[in-house]
Amino acid sequence: MPDPQADARQAALELYERRAGRYDLELAAFGALRQEAVQALRLQPGETVLDLGCGTGLSLPALRAGVGARGLVLGVEQSPAMLAQAQARVKAGHWRNVRLQGCAVAQARLPRQADAALFFFTHDIQQQEAALARVCGHLRPGARVVAVGLSWAPPWLAISNLFVLGAALYSIRAPGYLTSLGQPWRLLAARLASHRVEKRWLDSIYLLQGQA
């Protein structure tokens, strides 16, 4: 029997294998938003932070700076091509406390309770109950969670919704994603003790801050 979720994961894997070489350039415009997301985690020295769908590792330097040399950054990325770039970034920085896993988030080996978790433009992951259960099951009570991604703007902001549509068609493979873009944080928020959502980029991008 066809498995839409499995098909979507395979499609996403193939997509990001193709995008890996140009991914950093494509995401360059979101540098300030990435920094805001990391700052919203309120990381402290010695903490453990998860970077789910870490891609080429663009968030790793800021996350490592937040937890310091005594902390741990654990990145998970299923695309081998993207992971290779993240590994090169770690090697170049000589970051002994940054560990990467090449697998789907639902299969990640999370060795300890984490203090914080980042989902940065990971719509497909956030629509997978198994992935969210895996992550949230390894967050300590009160752990901070930040998620950033595309979401529909109000109908009168047509230019914003055109941007969301174009970006979604290019980068999202989750089943029913055009509908889930209404509240793409819904499944994650349901697993948190508290959360709030703010909008950025003319309401085309959301920023969720929550606690486990």
mmCIF file of C-alpha atoms in Angstrom:
data_model
loop_
_atom_site.group_PDB
_atom_site.id
_atom_site.type_symbol
_atom_site.label_atom_id
_atom_site.label_comp_id
_atom_site.label_asym_id
_atom_site.label_seq_id
_atom_site.Cartn_x
_atom_site.Cartn_y
_atom_site.Cartn_z
ATOM 1 C CA MET A 1 0.000 0.000 0.000
ATOM 2 C CA PRO A 2 1.384 3.453 -0.861
ATOM 3 C CA ASP A 3 2.785 5.430 2.075
ATOM 4 C CA PRO A 4 2.395 9.184 1.380
ATOM 5 C CA GLN A 5 4.725 10.124 4.240
ATOM 6 C CA ALA A 6 7.459 7.767 3.039
ATOM 7 C CA ASP A 7 7.060 9.007 -0.518
ATOM 8 C CA ALA A 8 7.301 12.607 0.704
ATOM 9 C CA ARG A 9 10.457 11.867 2.697
ATOM 10 C CA GLN A 10 12.070 10.290 -0.358
ATOM 11 C CA ALA A 11 11.039 13.226 -2.541
ATOM 12 C CA ALA A 12 12.479 15.667 0.007
ATOM 13 C CA LEU A 13 15.717 13.689 0.158
ATOM 14 C CA GLU A 14 16.099 13.812 -3.609
ATOM 15 C CA LEU A 15 15.237 17.513 -3.685
ATOM 16 C CA TYR A 16 17.869 18.508 -1.151
ATOM 17 C CA GLU A 17 20.477 16.300 -2.756
ATOM 18 C CA ARG A 18 20.013 18.462 -5.854
ATOM 19 C CA ARG A 19 19.943 21.740 -3.916
ATOM 20 C CA ALA A 20 22.960 21.107 -1.704
ATOM 21 C CA GLY A 21 25.468 22.907 -3.901
ATOM 22 C CA ARG A 22 23.488 26.146 -3.976
ATOM 23 C CA TYR A 23 21.666 25.902 -0.640
ATOM 24 C CA ASP A 24 23.815 28.387 1.286
ATOM 25 C CA LEU A 25 23.293 31.013 -1.404
ATOM 26 C CA GLU A 26 19.544 30.376 -1.508
ATOM 27 C CA LEU A 27 19.244 30.832 2.261
ATOM 28 C CA ALA A 28 21.545 33.864 2.498
ATOM 29 C CA ALA A 29 18.614 36.287 2.667
ATOM 30 C CA PHE A 30 17.434 34.658 5.900
ATOM 31 C CA GLY A 31 20.652 35.242 7.839
ATOM 32 C CA ALA A 32 19.154 37.835 10.180
ATOM 33 C CA LEU A 33 16.110 35.641 10.775
ATOM 34 C CA ARG A 34 18.367 32.693 11.577
ATOM 35 C CA GLN A 35 20.244 34.798 14.102
ATOM 36 C CA GLU A 36 16.976 35.907 15.689
ATOM 37 C CA ALA A 37 15.849 32.289 15.953
ATOM 38 C CA VAL A 38 19.062 31.204 17.666
ATOM 39 C CA GLN A 39 18.905 34.146 20.062
ATOM 40 C CA ALA A 40 15.310 33.209 20.911
ATOM 41 C CA LEU A 41 16.591 29.853 22.198
ATOM 42 C CA ARG A 42 18.360 31.720 25.027
ATOM 43 C CA LEU A 43 21.174 29.192 25.081
ATOM 44 C CA GLN A 44 23.466 28.959 28.087
ATOM 45 C CA PRO A 45 26.998 27.540 28.394
ATOM 46 C CA GLY A 46 26.998 23.801 28.946
ATOM 47 C CA GLU A 47 23.561 23.158 27.458
ATOM 48 C CA THR A 48 22.574 20.654 24.778
ATOM 49 C CA VAL A 49 20.782 21.948 21.685
ATOM 50 C CA LEU A 50 19.256 20.022 18.780
ATOM 51 C CA ASP A 51 19.360 21.339 15.205
ATOM 52 C CA LEU A 52 16.715 19.329 13.365
ATOM 53 C CA GLY A 53 17.131 19.233 9.607
ATOM 54 C CA CYS A 54 20.422 21.081 10.007
ATOM 55 C CA GLY A 55 21.118 21.163 6.264
ATOM 56 C CA THR A 56 24.588 22.404 5.406
ATOM 57 C CA GLY A 57 25.147 23.556 8.975
ATOM 58 C CA LEU A 58 24.434 27.260 8.613
ATOM 59 C CA SER A 59 23.069 27.463 12.173
ATOM 60 C CA LEU A 60 25.882 25.482 13.775
ATOM 61 C CA PRO A 61 28.322 28.361 14.458
ATOM 62 C CA ALA A 62 25.736 30.412 16.340
ATOM 63 C CA LEU A 63 24.412 27.387 18.230
ATOM 64 C CA ARG A 64 27.911 26.372 19.284
ATOM 65 C CA ALA A 65 28.662 29.914 20.406
ATOM 66 C CA GLY A 66 25.528 29.790 22.542
ATOM 67 C CA VAL A 67 26.344 26.568 24.401
ATOM 68 C CA GLY A 68 30.086 27.164 24.577
ATOM 69 C CA ALA A 69 32.876 24.608 24.618
ATOM 70 C CA ARG A 70 31.234 22.622 27.443
ATOM 71 C CA GLY A 71 27.898 22.315 25.664
ATOM 72 C CA LEU A 72 26.744 19.995 22.904
ATOM 73 C CA VAL A 73 25.226 20.740 19.506
ATOM 74 C CA LEU A 74 23.558 17.774 17.822
ATOM 75 C CA GLY A 75 22.534 18.210 14.192
ATOM 76 C CA VAL A 76 20.381 15.776 12.237
ATOM 77 C CA GLU A 77 20.214 15.770 8.432
ATOM 78 C CA GLN A 78 19.052 13.001 6.098
ATOM 79 C CA SER A 79 20.541 14.344 2.845
ATOM 80 C CA PRO A 80 24.097 12.985 2.385
ATOM 81 C CA ALA A 81 25.077 15.924 0.169
ATOM 82 C CA MET A 82 23.848 18.484 2.694
ATOM 83 C CA LEU A 83 25.377 16.539 5.581
ATOM 84 C CA ALA A 84 28.762 16.451 3.852
ATOM 85 C CA GLN A 85 28.828 20.248 3.775
ATOM 86 C CA ALA A 86 27.849 20.435 7.438
ATOM 87 C CA GLN A 87 30.605 17.960 8.306
ATOM 88 C CA ALA A 88 33.129 20.044 6.378
ATOM 89 C CA ARG A 89 32.017 23.096 8.350
ATOM 90 C CA VAL A 90 32.521 21.241 11.629
ATOM 91 C CA LYS A 91 35.928 19.952 10.570
ATOM 92 C CA ALA A 92 37.095 23.398 9.466
ATOM 93 C CA GLY A 93 36.032 24.873 12.799
ATOM 94 C CA HIS A 94 37.600 22.052 14.866
ATOM 95 C CA TRP A 95 34.328 21.796 16.803
ATOM 96 C CA ARG A 96 34.639 18.724 18.993
ATOM 97 C CA ASN A 97 31.300 19.372 20.675
ATOM 98 C CA VAL A 98 29.259 19.444 17.463
ATOM 99 C CA ARG A 99 27.948 16.032 16.436
ATOM 100 C CA LEU A 100 26.047 15.231 13.265
ATOM 101 C CA GLN A 101 23.802 12.325 12.369
ATOM 102 C CA GLY A 102 22.917 11.360 8.822
ATOM 103 C CA CYS A 103 19.381 10.040 9.102
ATOM 104 C CA ALA A 104 15.740 11.060 9.204
ATOM 105 C CA VAL A 105 14.788 12.843 12.414
ATOM 106 C CA ALA A 106 12.397 10.032 13.330
ATOM 107 C CA GLN A 107 15.381 7.635 13.418
ATOM 108 C CA ALA A 108 17.827 9.969 15.166
ATOM 109 C CA ARG A 109 19.790 8.674 18.148
ATOM 110 C CA LEU A 110 19.426 11.390 20.745
ATOM 111 C CA PRO A 111 21.769 10.531 23.625
ATOM 112 C CA ARG A 112 20.490 12.831 26.333
ATOM 113 C CA GLN A 113 17.689 15.163 27.313
ATOM 114 C CA ALA A 114 18.202 18.398 25.395
ATOM 115 C CA ASP A 115 17.755 21.921 26.713
ATOM 116 C CA ALA A 116 16.692 23.450 23.395
ATOM 117 C CA ALA A 117 15.675 22.537 19.848
ATOM 118 C CA LEU A 118 15.711 24.469 16.587
ATOM 119 C CA PHE A 119 13.539 23.823 13.521
ATOM 120 C CA PHE A 120 14.651 26.300 10.841
ATOM 121 C CA PHE A 121 12.681 26.030 7.596
ATOM 122 C CA THR A 122 11.888 22.349 8.189
ATOM 123 C CA HIS A 123 8.216 22.207 7.194
ATOM 124 C CA ASP A 124 8.315 18.570 6.101
ATOM 125 C CA ILE A 125 9.812 17.428 9.420
ATOM 126 C CA GLN A 126 7.193 19.306 11.400
ATOM 127 C CA GLN A 127 4.396 17.456 9.588
ATOM 128 C CA GLN A 128 5.768 14.052 10.687
ATOM 129 C CA GLU A 129 4.320 12.859 13.986
ATOM 130 C CA ALA A 130 7.073 10.255 14.363
ATOM 131 C CA ALA A 131 9.783 12.898 14.024
ATOM 132 C CA LEU A 132 8.104 15.226 16.510
ATOM 133 C CA ALA A 133 7.573 12.394 18.988
ATOM 134 C CA ARG A 134 11.256 11.506 18.721
ATOM 135 C CA VAL A 135 12.394 15.058 19.362
ATOM 136 C CA CYS A 136 9.920 15.993 22.074
ATOM 137 C CA GLY A 137 10.605 12.724 23.870
ATOM 138 C CA HIS A 138 14.204 13.874 24.306
ATOM 139 C CA LEU A 139 13.536 17.380 25.591
ATOM 140 C CA ARG A 140 13.766 18.076 29.288
ATOM 141 C CA PRO A 141 10.755 19.746 30.940
ATOM 142 C CA GLY A 142 10.918 23.451 30.189
ATOM 143 C CA ALA A 143 13.248 23.038 27.214
ATOM 144 C CA ARG A 144 13.051 25.928 24.740
ATOM 145 C CA VAL A 145 11.851 25.247 21.218
ATOM 146 C CA VAL A 146 12.046 27.642 18.276
ATOM 147 C CA ALA A 147 10.639 26.983 14.817
ATOM 148 C CA VAL A 148 10.773 29.183 11.728
ATOM 149 C CA GLY A 149 9.139 28.582 8.372
ATOM 150 C CA LEU A 150 6.724 29.570 5.657
ATOM 151 C CA SER A 151 3.039 30.177 6.398
ATOM 152 C CA TRP A 152 0.141 31.768 4.578
ATOM 153 C CA ALA A 153 -0.381 35.471 5.124
ATOM 154 C CA PRO A 154 -3.856 37.056 5.331
ATOM 155 C CA PRO A 155 -5.641 36.937 1.949
ATOM 156 C CA TRP A 156 -5.197 40.649 1.310
ATOM 157 C CA LEU A 157 -1.400 40.290 1.361
ATOM 158 C CA ALA A 158 -1.289 38.799 -2.119
ATOM 159 C CA ILE A 159 2.400 39.499 -2.677
ATOM 160 C CA SER A 160 3.270 37.620 0.513
ATOM 161 C CA ASN A 161 1.160 34.636 -0.465
ATOM 162 C CA LEU A 162 2.732 34.532 -3.915
ATOM 163 C CA PHE A 163 6.112 34.352 -2.212
ATOM 164 C CA VAL A 164 4.906 31.569 0.094
ATOM 165 C CA LEU A 165 3.427 29.618 -2.810
ATOM 166 C CA GLY A 166 6.554 29.878 -4.929
ATOM 167 C CA ALA A 167 8.864 28.968 -2.067
ATOM 168 C CA ALA A 168 6.643 26.067 -1.012
ATOM 169 C CA LEU A 169 6.447 24.605 -4.501
ATOM 170 C CA TYR A 170 10.229 24.790 -4.660
ATOM 171 C CA SER A 171 11.112 23.397 -1.247
ATOM 172 C CA ILE A 172 8.262 21.459 0.435
ATOM 173 C CA ARG A 173 7.181 17.890 -0.260
ATOM 174 C CA ALA A 174 4.926 17.010 2.712
ATOM 175 C CA PRO A 175 1.470 15.669 1.735
ATOM 176 C CA GLY A 176 -1.207 18.359 1.778
ATOM 177 C CA TYR A 177 1.340 21.107 2.346
ATOM 178 C CA LEU A 178 -0.779 23.841 0.780
ATOM 179 C CA THR A 179 -3.322 23.253 3.545
ATOM 180 C CA SER A 180 -0.799 22.767 6.351
ATOM 181 C CA LEU A 181 0.809 26.117 5.528
ATOM 182 C CA GLY A 182 -2.160 27.709 7.275
ATOM 183 C CA GLN A 183 -0.729 26.692 10.660
ATOM 184 C CA PRO A 184 2.416 24.686 9.930
ATOM 185 C CA TRP A 185 3.402 24.807 13.599
ATOM 186 C CA ARG A 186 0.187 23.065 14.747
ATOM 187 C CA LEU A 187 1.543 19.546 15.346
ATOM 188 C CA LEU A 188 4.656 20.814 17.102
ATOM 189 C CA ALA A 189 2.707 23.270 19.255
ATOM 190 C CA ALA A 190 0.373 20.478 20.381
ATOM 191 C CA ARG A 191 3.369 18.754 22.007
ATOM 192 C CA LEU A 192 4.554 21.848 23.879
ATOM 193 C CA ALA A 193 3.472 23.098 27.289
ATOM 194 C CA SER A 194 3.292 26.656 25.981
ATOM 195 C CA HIS A 195 4.061 28.589 22.833
ATOM 196 C CA ARG A 196 3.538 31.831 20.969
ATOM 197 C CA VAL A 197 3.754 32.626 17.279
ATOM 198 C CA GLU A 198 4.884 35.865 15.670
ATOM 199 C CA LYS A 199 5.026 36.736 11.994
ATOM 200 C CA ARG A 200 7.889 38.148 9.924
ATOM 201 C CA TRP A 201 8.467 39.143 6.291
ATOM 202 C CA LEU A 202 5.032 40.683 5.689
ATOM 203 C CA ASP A 203 3.375 37.748 7.460
ATOM 204 C CA SER A 204 4.879 35.161 5.088
ATOM 205 C CA ILE A 205 7.182 33.610 7.697
ATOM 206 C CA TYR A 206 6.354 32.553 11.245
ATOM 207 C CA LEU A 207 8.533 32.418 14.336
ATOM 208 C CA LEU A 208 7.340 30.047 17.050
ATOM 209 C CA GLN A 209 8.812 30.181 20.531
ATOM 210 C CA GLY A 210 7.718 27.538 23.007
ATOM 211 C CA GLN A 211 8.595 25.379 25.983
ATOM 212 C CA ALA A 212 8.342 21.623 26.383
#
